[in-house]
Amino acid sequence: MPRTVFSTSRTAEFLDRQALQSQTGQSHDRFGDVVIKELLDNALDAAESECVAPEIGLTVSSADDVARVCVSDNGPGIPAAVIERILDFTRNVSDKESLRSPTRGMQGNAFKTLLGIPYALGVTESVVIEAHGVRHEIALSTDPSSELAIRHAKTSSTRTTGTAVTVPLPADRVTAAKAAGWLRKFALVNPHARFVDHGQASGGEGAGIYEPTAPEGWRKPWPTDPTSAHHYDNAAMEKLVFAHIREHRQGGADLTVRAFTNTFTGLSGSAKAKKVAERLPQITHLSGFEEKREQVPVLLAALKEHSKPPTPSYLGKVPRDHYHHVLDQAFGVEESWFARKQLTDAAGIPWSIEVTVARTKSPGDVGFAVNYSATFGEPLARTRLAGDKISEYGALSFLTQADAAPVPANQSLRAAIVHLVCPVPQFTDKGKTTLVVPREVADACAKALTEASRVLLKDKRSKQSADRREMRAAMRELDAEAATSAEPKVTLKDAVFAVIREAIAQARGTEELSFSSHTLFYKIRPLALKLLPPGSKVTAPYVEQTLLPMWERANGPIRGLYREPRGTLHHPHDPEGTKDVRLGTREVREYQPPQWSYNKILVIEKTGLWPPVRESGIADRYDMAVITNEGYSTEACRDLLARMPAGEVQIFVLHDADPAGYNIARTLGEATARMPDHRIEVIDLGLSVDDAIAKGLEAEPDTRESALPARILPHLTPTARAWFTGKPIARKPDGKPASWRYQRVELNAFSSPELIAYIEEGLARHHATGKVIPPDSWLSVNAEGSLRHRVAAAVGAAIDAMIPKDRIIDEILEGLDTDQITAISSTDVAQLHTHRPSLSWTDAVPILVGQRLSDHADLPALARQGVINYQATERQ
C-alpha cells in the first residue's frame, strides 16, 4: 500500500519561537521590545495616514504573571476587513511593501508576528483589537499536526475613534519602565505627536506625558505621500510594478501606465503622464509588463526624465528645541548641543542626520532612530566614523570617546540621540537596525557627531591634561623632596603613610562598611596636609594608584577597601549573561570559578567587541571565558588571572596594533610597579602590526606625546618599530622630540566575521586546548542528578494530572476565615516594620498572612486531609 504524502503549512511558523526570532531579527528575550516598537510604529502611521497630529497612549498592566501592553491612537481605526486580511497568514498585508519612502517599518508581516508572539512565549490569553465599535479577541495556536488554528471572537466595544491593540506577554518580558523608555525615544523624534504613558512609569507628576512642540506648518513625510521615481533602480521598480500586477491577479485594479505615473512625486499632472505613456506605446496597463518585462527600465527612465529629484529638505527636520525639551523632561538638561547634516549621496538618495548631546542632571542614555522610529540598537554599529579627533566604529563608541555618552562605571551624566532619515535605508538584519551607509554619508555622520560633542570632548581633554599636569607636579615635588635630603622634611609618601590607618578607620566608620579607594583618598588628604608644608598638594591619582598599592604591599590588603569594576568576565554557555562577573576588587575576591566550566580565558581590550564575540558562539565552541575591558587591565583582573590553576587554564589576550596594545599584552602577564610579584603565562593573539598588514587592514595616523615604553621594544618587529616610532612633529626647547606622528590599527578595522576568524586562527596557531570534559566520576554524579530531575518532573506531572489541586485548594479556602486572615492594613505593616525595618511591604504581607493563618488552622494537616478526602471520594 503506498504511503500517504503529507503537506504541512508554513503559516504555523508565526507561532514558533525560532521562526519568530528570524522574522523579527530579535531574540525571544526581546519580544517585549518587538511588541512595543511595532505597536508604536503602527499607531503613529495610522494617525499620520489621516494627516492628523498623532495622539498615542501606552499602558502596561500586570496581573497573574501576564503583562498586557496596550497602545491606542487617534487614527481612522482598523476596519474589520483589514483584520480579516491580517489573519490570512498565507499573505503579507502592508500598504508600504515595495515602496521606497522614509516611512516606518516595511516588513509586511509585523502585525502577524504580534499575534504569534504570545503563543510562542506560552501565553494563551488573546490579543485584543478595538476599533469602529468592535472588540476583536484573537488567539493563535497549533493543532497536533502543527497546523495553525485561529480563534477570532467579536463583541461590542465603546471605542469608536482610532484603534487600541493589547498584546499579552509573560510578565518578565516587559515592564512599565521599559515601555516608558520606548515612549521617550519615540517622543524624541516625533515633535508633532502627543505621547501619554498611562502607567506613569517615568515617575513624577506629568513625567509620562510628552506634548507636541512642532511649530505650525511643520511637516515630515507622511505614509500616504507619493514617492519619488528617483529613489528606485531598475530592480526596485520591477518589484513595485509586479507587486501591483500580483494585486490585480488577486482581484485588485489593473492600473494604467498613466494612473501608475500619477502616483509619483511631481508626476500627478495628465500632461506628464501622457509623455511617460508615449514612451511605452505597446503597454497601456501594468499587466502588460508580464510579457514585456524588459520595458520596466524604459518606464523608470521616463519617470525620472519628467520629474525632479527631491532635495534632502523634504525629509523634514526635528527642531533642536524639541530634542532639548524631551531630554530635559526625562533627565534634566543642564546644557545641550545639536548638529544636523543633510546631503544627497552619489546614488542620488537624500539623507538627513541629526545628533543631540546633553549634559544632564540625572543619568541618561543614548537613543537611536531611523525614519522617525526608535530602533532596537545602533544603526551605525558597523560604520567607521572618522572625525577630526576621534575615529571609531559606531556612534556609541564615538560618543563614549568624546565623553558624550553615559558610562555606568563613572556615572557620567550624559544623554544623546542620533536620528537618520533616508527613503532607501539598506539594513543588514531582519530587525531593521544595522545600516549600510555610503562613505559620504558616514563622513557626514562623523561631522555631526563631532560638532555635537566638541565641547564635551574639549572639556574631557582639558581635564585629562590637568590630571597629567597635577601628576607630573606631584612627581616633581617628590623628586625635589628626595633631592633635599640634607634638610630632612616630611615627604608626601611619609605623610600619607603616617595618617593612613586613621583615614581607614574614618572611611570604614563604626558600622564597618566597605569603602572605595576614592573615599579613602578624601579621608587621607586633610590629615596628610596637616603634616606637609603650606601649599602642598595631595592628588587622587598618585595616592590611589601609587601610594595605596605601595602601602598594601608592605602591610597587607586594606580590609573593606574596594576598587570600582572596570571590566567584565563573561562565562561560556551563558547566553543571558546571568553569570557575568564585574571585575572589581570585591567581586574578584568573592569569585569562585565554577568547576568544569572553562579551560581558556580571552582578554579583549575593548568592551564594544563583546556582542559579535558572543553572537558568534566562539566562547561556547572553545569552552572559553571572555574578559572585556577598556585599555589596561586592572589589578582585580590580573589578580583573577593569577588565581587560575597554572597549566589548566590557557590565557589569551587580544589588543589593538599600537604601543598601548602591545604594552597591555605585556603588563597582563609581567610584573609591574603596582604588582611587582605578578607573573603569569599569557599568549598574545595580536593584533600585531605584521598581521594587520597581512590582512590588509586600514592603518590610521595618531599622535603620541611620550617615548615608546622601553619594555615593549624587544617585542617589536622592525616593521612594528618603524610604525610606532614615526616622525617627530614637535620639539622641546632643548631640541628633543616632544610628540610623534605614528601609525596604528584598531581591532575595529576588522568586520565582525573577520574578527572571529582572526581569533580562531590565533587559537589554532597556539594550540588551544580542547573542550572541557570532567572525569567519569563527575559525569556519573551529574547524570544521576539529571535522571533524578527527569523522574521527579515526570512524577510531579503525573500527580498534577491525577489530583485536582485547584479544587482541593478551593475547598480548604472555603473552610478558612479568609476575610480575617487577609484583612491586612497599613497599620499592621507599619507595626511589623518597627521590629523588622529592613522588610519591604511585599515581604511583610506574606509574613503577616502566615502569622494569622497559624492562629486559625494547621495548614499542613488541612492539606493532608484535603487529599485524603479527595481519594476517598474517588474510591466511592
Tab-separated table of N, CA, C and O in Angstrom, residues 549-648:
chain	number	residue	atom	x	y	z
A	549	PRO	N	48.648	51.104	46.692
A	549	PRO	CA	49.225	49.775	46.406
A	549	PRO	C	50.572	49.556	47.085
A	549	PRO	O	50.878	48.448	47.546
A	550	MET	N	51.392	50.631	47.172
A	550	MET	CA	52.700	50.521	47.818
A	550	MET	C	52.524	50.182	49.303
A	550	MET	O	53.231	49.331	49.858
A	551	TRP	N	51.582	50.847	49.954
A	551	TRP	CA	51.335	50.600	51.379
A	551	TRP	C	50.802	49.179	51.605
A	551	TRP	O	51.202	48.495	52.548
A	552	GLU	N	49.900	48.732	50.694
A	552	GLU	CA	49.339	47.388	50.835
A	552	GLU	C	50.403	46.316	50.649
A	552	GLU	O	50.344	45.263	51.292
A	553	ARG	N	51.375	46.552	49.769
A	553	ARG	CA	52.432	45.558	49.582
A	553	ARG	C	53.263	45.387	50.847
A	553	ARG	O	53.761	44.306	51.152
A	554	ALA	N	53.407	46.469	51.601
A	554	ALA	CA	54.208	46.405	52.820
A	554	ALA	C	53.394	45.951	54.041
A	554	ALA	O	53.953	45.347	54.960
A	555	ASN	N	52.096	46.217	54.040
A	555	ASN	CA	51.287	45.982	55.235
A	555	ASN	C	50.121	45.019	55.034
A	555	ASN	O	49.408	44.717	55.985
A	556	GLY	N	49.925	44.550	53.812
A	556	GLY	CA	48.815	43.651	53.551
A	556	GLY	C	47.601	44.406	53.060
A	556	GLY	O	47.508	45.635	53.189
A	557	PRO	N	46.626	43.684	52.482
A	557	PRO	CA	45.420	44.316	51.933
A	557	PRO	C	44.647	45.097	52.987
A	557	PRO	O	44.586	44.708	54.162
A	558	ILE	N	44.084	46.206	52.580
A	558	ILE	CA	43.267	47.036	53.477
A	558	ILE	C	41.872	46.428	53.541
A	558	ILE	O	41.178	46.342	52.523
A	559	ARG	N	41.465	45.997	54.734
A	559	ARG	CA	40.163	45.355	54.890
A	559	ARG	C	39.035	46.338	54.571
A	559	ARG	O	38.998	47.442	55.089
A	560	GLY	N	38.130	45.909	53.717
A	560	GLY	CA	36.985	46.740	53.355
A	560	GLY	C	37.204	47.627	52.151
A	560	GLY	O	36.258	48.189	51.604
A	561	LEU	N	38.459	47.776	51.696
A	561	LEU	CA	38.745	48.640	50.548
A	561	LEU	C	38.379	47.926	49.256
A	561	LEU	O	38.700	46.765	49.060
A	562	TYR	N	37.670	48.627	48.377
A	562	TYR	CA	37.376	48.061	47.064
A	562	TYR	C	37.675	49.096	45.989
A	562	TYR	O	37.666	50.299	46.233
A	563	ARG	N	37.973	48.594	44.819
A	563	ARG	CA	38.154	49.449	43.640
A	563	ARG	C	37.048	49.142	42.663
A	563	ARG	O	36.687	47.984	42.483
A	564	GLU	N	36.504	50.175	42.028
A	564	GLU	CA	35.350	50.014	41.162
A	564	GLU	C	35.656	49.074	39.992
A	564	GLU	O	36.765	49.095	39.454
A	565	PRO	N	34.669	48.258	39.599
A	565	PRO	CA	34.892	47.359	38.463
A	565	PRO	C	35.151	48.141	37.179
A	565	PRO	O	34.511	49.149	36.911
A	566	ARG	N	36.120	47.663	36.393
A	566	ARG	CA	36.407	48.275	35.099
A	566	ARG	C	36.573	47.210	34.020
A	566	ARG	O	37.310	47.376	33.069
A	567	GLY	N	35.876	46.123	34.208
A	567	GLY	CA	35.912	45.054	33.226
A	567	GLY	C	34.878	44.012	33.613
A	567	GLY	O	34.298	44.057	34.704
A	568	THR	N	34.632	43.066	32.693
A	568	THR	CA	33.614	42.049	32.932
A	568	THR	C	34.124	40.684	32.475
A	568	THR	O	34.729	40.571	31.413
A	569	LEU	N	33.874	39.657	33.293
A	569	LEU	CA	34.160	38.275	32.917
A	569	LEU	C	32.865	37.639	32.437
A	569	LEU	O	31.883	37.570	33.184
A	570	HIS	N	32.868	37.204	31.181
A	570	HIS	CA	31.702	36.542	30.591
A	570	HIS	C	31.971	35.032	30.529
A	570	HIS	O	32.995	34.610	29.990
A	571	HIS	N	31.053	34.246	31.069
A	571	HIS	CA	31.219	32.794	31.053
A	571	HIS	C	30.671	32.210	29.760
A	571	HIS	O	29.703	32.725	29.200
A	572	PRO	N	31.256	31.103	29.285
A	572	PRO	CA	30.669	30.425	28.120
A	572	PRO	C	29.348	29.757	28.496
A	572	PRO	O	29.071	29.540	29.682
A	573	HIS	N	28.545	29.467	27.482
A	573	HIS	CA	27.263	28.775	27.673
A	573	HIS	C	26.350	29.557	28.625
A	573	HIS	O	25.636	28.972	29.439
A	574	ASP	N	26.397	30.868	28.516
A	574	ASP	CA	25.578	31.747	29.374
A	574	ASP	C	24.977	32.849	28.499
A	574	ASP	O	25.376	34.012	28.602
A	575	PRO	N	24.024	32.509	27.603
A	575	PRO	CA	23.538	33.487	26.611
A	575	PRO	C	22.874	34.702	27.228
A	575	PRO	O	22.896	35.780	26.641
A	576	GLU	N	22.289	34.554	28.403
A	576	GLU	CA	21.602	35.686	29.031
A	576	GLU	C	22.549	36.536	29.870
A	576	GLU	O	22.157	37.572	30.394
A	577	GLY	N	23.795	36.109	30.039
A	577	GLY	CA	24.747	36.872	30.840
A	577	GLY	C	24.455	36.847	32.322
A	577	GLY	O	24.887	37.740	33.061
A	578	THR	N	23.734	35.830	32.789
A	578	THR	CA	23.371	35.783	34.213
A	578	THR	C	24.567	35.512	35.116
A	578	THR	O	24.512	35.774	36.314
A	579	LYS	N	25.647	34.962	34.544
A	579	LYS	CA	26.824	34.644	35.355
A	579	LYS	C	27.945	35.666	35.198
A	579	LYS	O	29.055	35.454	35.696
A	580	ASP	N	27.684	36.762	34.482
A	580	ASP	CA	28.730	37.771	34.281
A	580	ASP	C	29.273	38.257	35.623
A	580	ASP	O	28.517	38.445	36.589
A	581	VAL	N	30.580	38.490	35.680
A	581	VAL	CA	31.226	38.983	36.904
A	581	VAL	C	31.917	40.297	36.577
A	581	VAL	O	32.785	40.358	35.697
A	582	ARG	N	31.519	41.373	37.256
A	582	ARG	CA	32.206	42.651	37.107
A	582	ARG	C	33.523	42.568	37.863
A	582	ARG	O	33.584	42.072	38.992
A	583	LEU	N	34.607	43.031	37.260
A	583	LEU	CA	35.937	42.820	37.808
A	583	LEU	C	36.371	43.988	38.692
A	583	LEU	O	37.177	44.830	38.315
A	584	GLY	N	35.802	44.039	39.871
A	584	GLY	CA	36.256	44.928	40.933
A	584	GLY	C	36.922	44.099	42.013
A	584	GLY	O	36.859	42.868	42.008
A	585	THR	N	37.555	44.752	42.960
A	585	THR	CA	38.284	44.007	43.979
A	585	THR	C	37.363	43.104	44.797
A	585	THR	O	37.696	41.951	45.081
A	586	ARG	N	36.180	43.614	45.179
A	586	ARG	CA	35.268	42.792	45.975
A	586	ARG	C	34.761	41.612	45.181
A	586	ARG	O	34.703	40.479	45.676
A	587	GLU	N	34.380	41.880	43.928
A	587	GLU	CA	33.810	40.827	43.096
A	587	GLU	C	34.828	39.708	42.853
A	587	GLU	O	34.492	38.522	42.897
A	588	VAL	N	36.067	40.093	42.571
A	588	VAL	CA	37.097	39.089	42.301
A	588	VAL	C	37.422	38.309	43.573
A	588	VAL	O	37.640	37.093	43.551
A	589	ARG	N	37.439	38.995	44.705
A	589	ARG	CA	37.749	38.334	45.969
A	589	ARG	C	36.711	37.252	46.292
A	589	ARG	O	37.030	36.195	46.834
A	590	GLU	N	35.454	37.518	45.924
A	590	GLU	CA	34.371	36.577	46.236
A	590	GLU	C	34.143	35.548	45.135
A	590	GLU	O	33.400	34.587	45.330
A	591	TYR	N	34.787	35.729	44.005
A	591	TYR	CA	34.509	34.861	42.856
A	591	TYR	C	35.144	33.484	43.018
A	591	TYR	O	36.320	33.360	43.340
A	592	GLN	N	34.358	32.466	42.785
A	592	GLN	CA	34.846	31.099	42.768
A	592	GLN	C	34.581	30.528	41.379
A	592	GLN	O	33.440	30.332	40.995
A	593	PRO	N	35.636	30.270	40.590
A	593	PRO	CA	35.410	29.742	39.232
A	593	PRO	C	34.608	28.451	39.283
A	593	PRO	O	34.921	27.546	40.069
A	594	PRO	N	33.527	28.356	38.505
A	594	PRO	CA	32.735	27.123	38.518
A	594	PRO	C	33.549	25.944	37.994
A	594	PRO	O	34.321	26.086	37.048
A	595	GLN	N	33.373	24.800	38.621
A	595	GLN	CA	34.127	23.615	38.200
A	595	GLN	C	33.698	23.172	36.810
A	595	GLN	O	32.520	23.217	36.457
A	596	TRP	N	34.691	22.772	36.016
A	596	TRP	CA	34.453	22.204	34.694
A	596	TRP	C	33.603	23.119	33.833
A	596	TRP	O	32.690	22.677	33.141
A	597	SER	N	33.893	24.419	33.880
A	597	SER	CA	33.148	25.396	33.083
A	597	SER	C	33.962	25.877	31.887
A	597	SER	O	33.458	25.940	30.782
A	598	TYR	N	35.225	26.243	32.106
A	598	TYR	CA	36.058	26.720	31.018
A	598	TYR	C	37.519	26.376	31.292
A	598	TYR	O	37.923	26.198	32.443
A	599	ASN	N	38.290	26.246	30.199
A	599	ASN	CA	39.725	25.994	30.337
A	599	ASN	C	40.559	26.993	29.553
A	599	ASN	O	41.737	26.769	29.313
A	600	LYS	N	39.924	28.084	29.139
A	600	LYS	CA	40.623	29.170	28.456
A	600	LYS	C	39.982	30.485	28.871
A	600	LYS	O	38.790	30.537	29.189
A	601	ILE	N	40.762	31.547	28.842
A	601	ILE	CA	40.250	32.912	29.062
A	601	ILE	C	40.838	33.791	27.980
A	601	ILE	O	42.051	33.780	27.741
A	602	LEU	N	39.976	34.531	27.312
A	602	LEU	CA	40.417	35.506	26.313
A	602	LEU	C	40.166	36.906	26.857
A	602	LEU	O	39.025	37.259	27.167
A	603	VAL	N	41.223	37.693	27.002
A	603	VAL	CA	41.110	39.080	27.462
A	603	VAL	C	41.102	39.978	26.228
A	603	VAL	O	42.040	39.952	25.428
A	604	ILE	N	40.022	40.755	26.062
A	604	ILE	CA	39.883	41.647	24.915
A	604	ILE	C	39.952	43.088	25.412
A	604	ILE	O	39.257	43.467	26.356
A	605	GLU	N	40.753	43.876	24.737
A	605	GLU	CA	40.985	45.255	25.167
A	605	GLU	C	39.717	46.101	25.108
A	605	GLU	O	39.580	47.061	25.862
A	606	LYS	N	38.764	45.774	24.237
A	606	LYS	CA	37.617	46.650	24.001
A	606	LYS	C	36.313	45.974	24.432
A	606	LYS	O	35.999	44.866	23.991
A	607	THR	N	35.524	46.664	25.267
A	607	THR	CA	34.231	46.121	25.674
A	607	THR	C	33.264	46.056	24.502
A	607	THR	O	32.396	45.200	24.461
A	608	GLY	N	33.409	46.974	23.532
A	608	GLY	CA	32.469	47.026	22.414
A	608	GLY	C	32.540	45.827	21.490
A	608	GLY	O	31.662	45.656	20.634
A	609	LEU	N	33.557	44.974	21.631
A	609	LEU	CA	33.682	43.806	20.761
A	609	LEU	C	33.008	42.569	21.343
A	609	LEU	O	32.971	41.518	20.693
A	610	TRP	N	32.463	42.666	22.548
A	610	TRP	CA	31.824	41.500	23.147
A	610	TRP	C	30.584	41.044	22.386
A	610	TRP	O	30.403	39.827	22.180
A	611	PRO	N	29.675	41.941	21.920
A	611	PRO	CA	28.475	41.446	21.219
A	611	PRO	C	28.775	40.512	20.047
A	611	PRO	O	28.203	39.409	19.988
A	612	PRO	N	29.652	40.880	19.083
A	612	PRO	CA	29.898	39.917	17.995
A	612	PRO	C	30.580	38.638	18.468
A	612	PRO	O	30.344	37.565	17.914
A	613	VAL	N	31.445	38.741	19.486
A	613	VAL	CA	32.080	37.531	20.018
A	613	VAL	C	31.014	36.615	20.627
A	613	VAL	O	31.010	35.399	20.403
A	614	ARG	N	30.093	37.207	21.382
A	614	ARG	CA	29.018	36.405	21.991
A	614	ARG	C	28.138	35.772	20.915
A	614	ARG	O	27.833	34.577	20.958
A	615	GLU	N	27.728	36.591	19.931
A	615	GLU	CA	26.815	36.097	18.905
A	615	GLU	C	27.449	35.011	18.038
A	615	GLU	O	26.751	34.130	17.532
A	616	SER	N	28.766	35.065	17.866
A	616	SER	CA	29.440	34.077	17.016
A	616	SER	C	29.466	32.688	17.644
A	616	SER	O	29.639	31.696	16.941
A	617	GLY	N	29.323	32.594	18.959
A	617	GLY	CA	29.374	31.311	19.649
A	617	GLY	C	30.774	30.779	19.858
A	617	GLY	O	30.947	29.636	20.302
A	618	ILE	N	31.796	31.599	19.576
A	618	ILE	CA	33.176	31.107	19.692
A	618	ILE	C	33.519	30.743	21.132
A	618	ILE	O	34.249	29.772	21.382
A	619	ALA	N	32.981	31.500	22.096
A	619	ALA	CA	33.259	31.186	23.505
A	619	ALA	C	32.691	29.818	23.873
A	619	ALA	O	33.312	29.050	24.624
A	620	ASP	N	31.495	29.503	23.352
A	620	ASP	CA	30.889	28.204	23.642
A	620	ASP	C	31.647	27.082	22.941
A	620	ASP	O	31.854	26.010	23.513
A	621	ARG	N	32.064	27.314	21.693
A	621	ARG	CA	32.752	26.259	20.943
A	621	ARG	C	34.076	25.878	21.596
A	621	ARG	O	34.490	24.729	21.535
A	622	TYR	N	34.742	26.850	22.196
A	622	TYR	CA	36.054	26.595	22.784
A	622	TYR	C	36.010	26.473	24.306
A	622	TYR	O	37.057	26.384	24.941
A	623	ASP	N	34.805	26.489	24.917
A	623	ASP	CA	34.700	26.491	26.379
A	623	ASP	C	35.636	27.552	26.945
A	623	ASP	O	36.508	27.293	27.794
A	624	MET	N	35.457	28.784	26.482
A	624	MET	CA	36.394	29.873	26.785
A	624	MET	C	35.650	31.040	27.433
A	624	MET	O	34.660	31.545	26.897
A	625	ALA	N	36.106	31.440	28.611
A	625	ALA	CA	35.600	32.656	29.229
A	625	ALA	C	36.221	33.860	28.510
A	625	ALA	O	37.319	33.765	27.961
A	626	VAL	N	35.509	34.982	28.531
A	626	VAL	CA	35.996	36.190	27.856
A	626	VAL	C	35.960	37.347	28.847
A	626	VAL	O	34.939	37.586	29.498
A	627	ILE	N	37.081	38.046	28.962
A	627	ILE	CA	37.155	39.258	29.789
A	627	ILE	C	37.231	40.454	28.851
A	627	ILE	O	38.066	40.492	27.939
A	628	THR	N	36.345	41.418	29.042
A	628	THR	CA	36.382	42.642	28.248
A	628	THR	C	36.636	43.825	29.159
A	628	THR	O	36.101	43.913	30.259
A	629	ASN	N	37.492	44.722	28.726
A	629	ASN	CA	37.720	45.962	29.458
A	629	ASN	C	38.228	47.009	28.482
A	629	ASN	O	38.514	46.715	27.327
A	630	GLU	N	38.298	48.230	28.931
A	630	GLU	CA	38.798	49.324	28.108
A	630	GLU	C	40.220	49.643	28.545
A	630	GLU	O	40.453	50.085	29.665
A	631	GLY	N	41.189	49.401	27.653
A	631	GLY	CA	42.570	49.765	27.960
A	631	GLY	C	43.243	48.762	28.881
A	631	GLY	O	43.015	47.559	28.817
A	632	TYR	N	44.096	49.272	29.780
A	632	TYR	CA	44.909	48.417	30.630
A	632	TYR	C	44.051	47.656	31.627
A	632	TYR	O	43.064	48.181	32.159
A	633	SER	N	44.436	46.400	31.897
A	633	SER	CA	43.706	45.577	32.843
A	633	SER	C	43.946	46.075	34.266
A	633	SER	O	45.055	46.482	34.617
A	634	THR	N	42.917	46.006	35.066
A	634	THR	CA	43.010	46.446	36.452
A	634	THR	C	43.740	45.390	37.287
A	634	THR	O	43.951	44.256	36.856
A	635	GLU	N	44.112	45.796	38.510
A	635	GLU	CA	44.709	44.831	39.426
A	635	GLU	C	43.748	43.691	39.700
A	635	GLU	O	44.159	42.526	39.816
A	636	ALA	N	42.453	44.013	39.783
A	636	ALA	CA	41.464	42.967	40.051
A	636	ALA	C	41.471	41.937	38.935
A	636	ALA	O	41.411	40.728	39.181
A	637	CYS	N	41.544	42.400	37.688
A	637	CYS	CA	41.581	41.485	36.545
A	637	CYS	C	42.821	40.602	36.615
A	637	CYS	O	42.750	39.374	36.445
A	638	ARG	N	43.977	41.213	36.879
A	638	ARG	CA	45.213	40.430	36.917
A	638	ARG	C	45.247	39.493	38.135
A	638	ARG	O	45.797	38.400	38.064
A	639	ASP	N	44.629	39.933	39.243
A	639	ASP	CA	44.515	39.040	40.396
A	639	ASP	C	43.687	37.808	40.041
A	639	ASP	O	44.022	36.681	40.433
A	640	LEU	N	42.587	38.037	39.300
A	640	LEU	CA	41.736	36.917	38.902
A	640	LEU	C	42.512	35.933	38.033
A	640	LEU	O	42.471	34.716	38.245
A	641	LEU	N	43.263	36.451	37.055
A	641	LEU	CA	44.031	35.570	36.179
A	641	LEU	C	45.101	34.813	36.958
A	641	LEU	O	45.371	33.641	36.682
A	642	ALA	N	45.704	35.481	37.928
A	642	ALA	CA	46.759	34.836	38.716
A	642	ALA	C	46.209	33.695	39.565
A	642	ALA	O	46.954	32.791	39.955
A	643	ARG	N	44.906	33.727	39.866
A	643	ARG	CA	44.304	32.678	40.688
A	643	ARG	C	43.990	31.416	39.889
A	643	ARG	O	43.659	30.392	40.462
A	644	MET	N	44.049	31.508	38.563
A	644	MET	CA	43.749	30.341	37.741
A	644	MET	C	44.840	29.277	37.934
A	644	MET	O	46.025	29.610	37.973
A	645	PRO	N	44.458	28.003	38.022
A	645	PRO	CA	45.470	26.937	38.205
A	645	PRO	C	46.470	26.925	37.058
A	645	PRO	O	46.086	26.885	35.890
A	646	ALA	N	47.750	26.995	37.369
A	646	ALA	CA	48.795	27.039	36.342
A	646	ALA	C	48.723	25.794	35.465
A	646	ALA	O	48.652	24.676	35.967
A	647	GLY	N	48.741	25.994	34.162
A	647	GLY	CA	48.731	24.888	33.223
A	647	GLY	C	47.353	24.340	32.914
A	647	GLY	O	47.189	23.600	31.948
A	648	GLU	N	46.340	24.676	33.715
A	648	GLU	CA	44.998	24.153	33.487
A	648	GLU	C	44.126	25.115	32.685
A	648	GLU	O	43.185	24.693	32.026
